[in-house]
Amino acid sequence: MIFKIVSLFLVGMGVLAMFGKLTVPGAKRLADARCKSCGKFTFGKSCDCKGRK
């Protein structure tokens, strides 16, 4: 019985580890779409913050 519990725990941890290694498609593109100074999303337009915080 204890072997079954331990093996299920290890399998569950392995599945969680695999999901942790996944990357979201388009995450880099989404991060690049932010203004470098204020963090506002700038899809197709420039930010009007002009570097102020």
CSV table of C-alpha atoms in Angstrom, one decimal:
chain,number,residue,atom,x,y,z
A,1,MET,CA,0.0,0.0,0.0
A,2,ILE,CA,2.8,2.4,0.9
A,3,PHE,CA,4.6,1.6,-2.3
A,4,LYS,CA,1.5,2.5,-4.3
A,5,ILE,CA,1.2,5.9,-2.6
A,6,VAL,CA,4.8,6.7,-3.1
A,7,SER,CA,4.8,5.7,-6.7
A,8,LEU,CA,1.6,7.8,-7.4
A,9,PHE,CA,3.3,10.7,-5.7
A,10,LEU,CA,6.4,10.4,-7.8
A,11,VAL,CA,4.4,10.1,-11.0
A,12,GLY,CA,2.4,13.2,-10.0
A,13,MET,CA,5.6,15.1,-9.3
A,14,GLY,CA,7.0,14.0,-12.7
A,15,VAL,CA,3.8,15.3,-14.5
A,16,LEU,CA,4.0,18.6,-12.7
A,17,ALA,CA,7.7,18.9,-13.6
A,18,MET,CA,6.8,18.4,-17.3
A,19,PHE,CA,4.1,21.1,-17.2
A,20,GLY,CA,6.6,23.4,-15.5
A,21,LYS,CA,9.0,23.0,-18.4
A,22,LEU,CA,6.4,24.0,-21.0
A,23,THR,CA,6.7,27.4,-22.6
A,24,VAL,CA,3.8,29.5,-23.7
A,25,PRO,CA,3.8,30.1,-27.5
A,26,GLY,CA,4.2,33.8,-28.2
A,27,ALA,CA,5.5,34.8,-24.7
A,28,LYS,CA,8.6,36.5,-26.1
A,29,ARG,CA,6.5,38.5,-28.6
A,30,LEU,CA,4.2,39.6,-25.9
A,31,ALA,CA,7.1,40.7,-23.7
A,32,ASP,CA,8.6,42.6,-26.6
A,33,ALA,CA,5.3,44.5,-27.1
A,34,ARG,CA,5.7,46.4,-23.8
A,35,CYS,CA,7.2,49.9,-23.4
A,36,LYS,CA,10.7,49.6,-21.9
A,37,SER,CA,10.1,52.5,-19.4
A,38,CYS,CA,6.5,52.2,-18.2
A,39,GLY,CA,5.5,48.6,-19.1
A,40,LYS,CA,2.4,49.6,-21.0
A,41,PHE,CA,1.4,47.4,-24.0
A,42,THR,CA,2.2,49.1,-27.3
A,43,PHE,CA,0.7,47.0,-30.1
A,44,GLY,CA,1.1,48.9,-33.3
A,45,LYS,CA,1.7,52.3,-31.8
A,46,SER,CA,4.3,54.1,-29.8
A,47,CYS,CA,4.0,54.9,-26.1
A,48,ASP,CA,3.2,58.4,-25.0
A,49,CYS,CA,5.0,58.2,-21.6
A,50,LYS,CA,8.3,59.6,-23.1
A,51,GLY,CA,10.4,57.8,-20.6
A,52,ARG,CA,8.8,59.2,-17.4
A,53,LYS,CA,7.7,56.9,-14.5
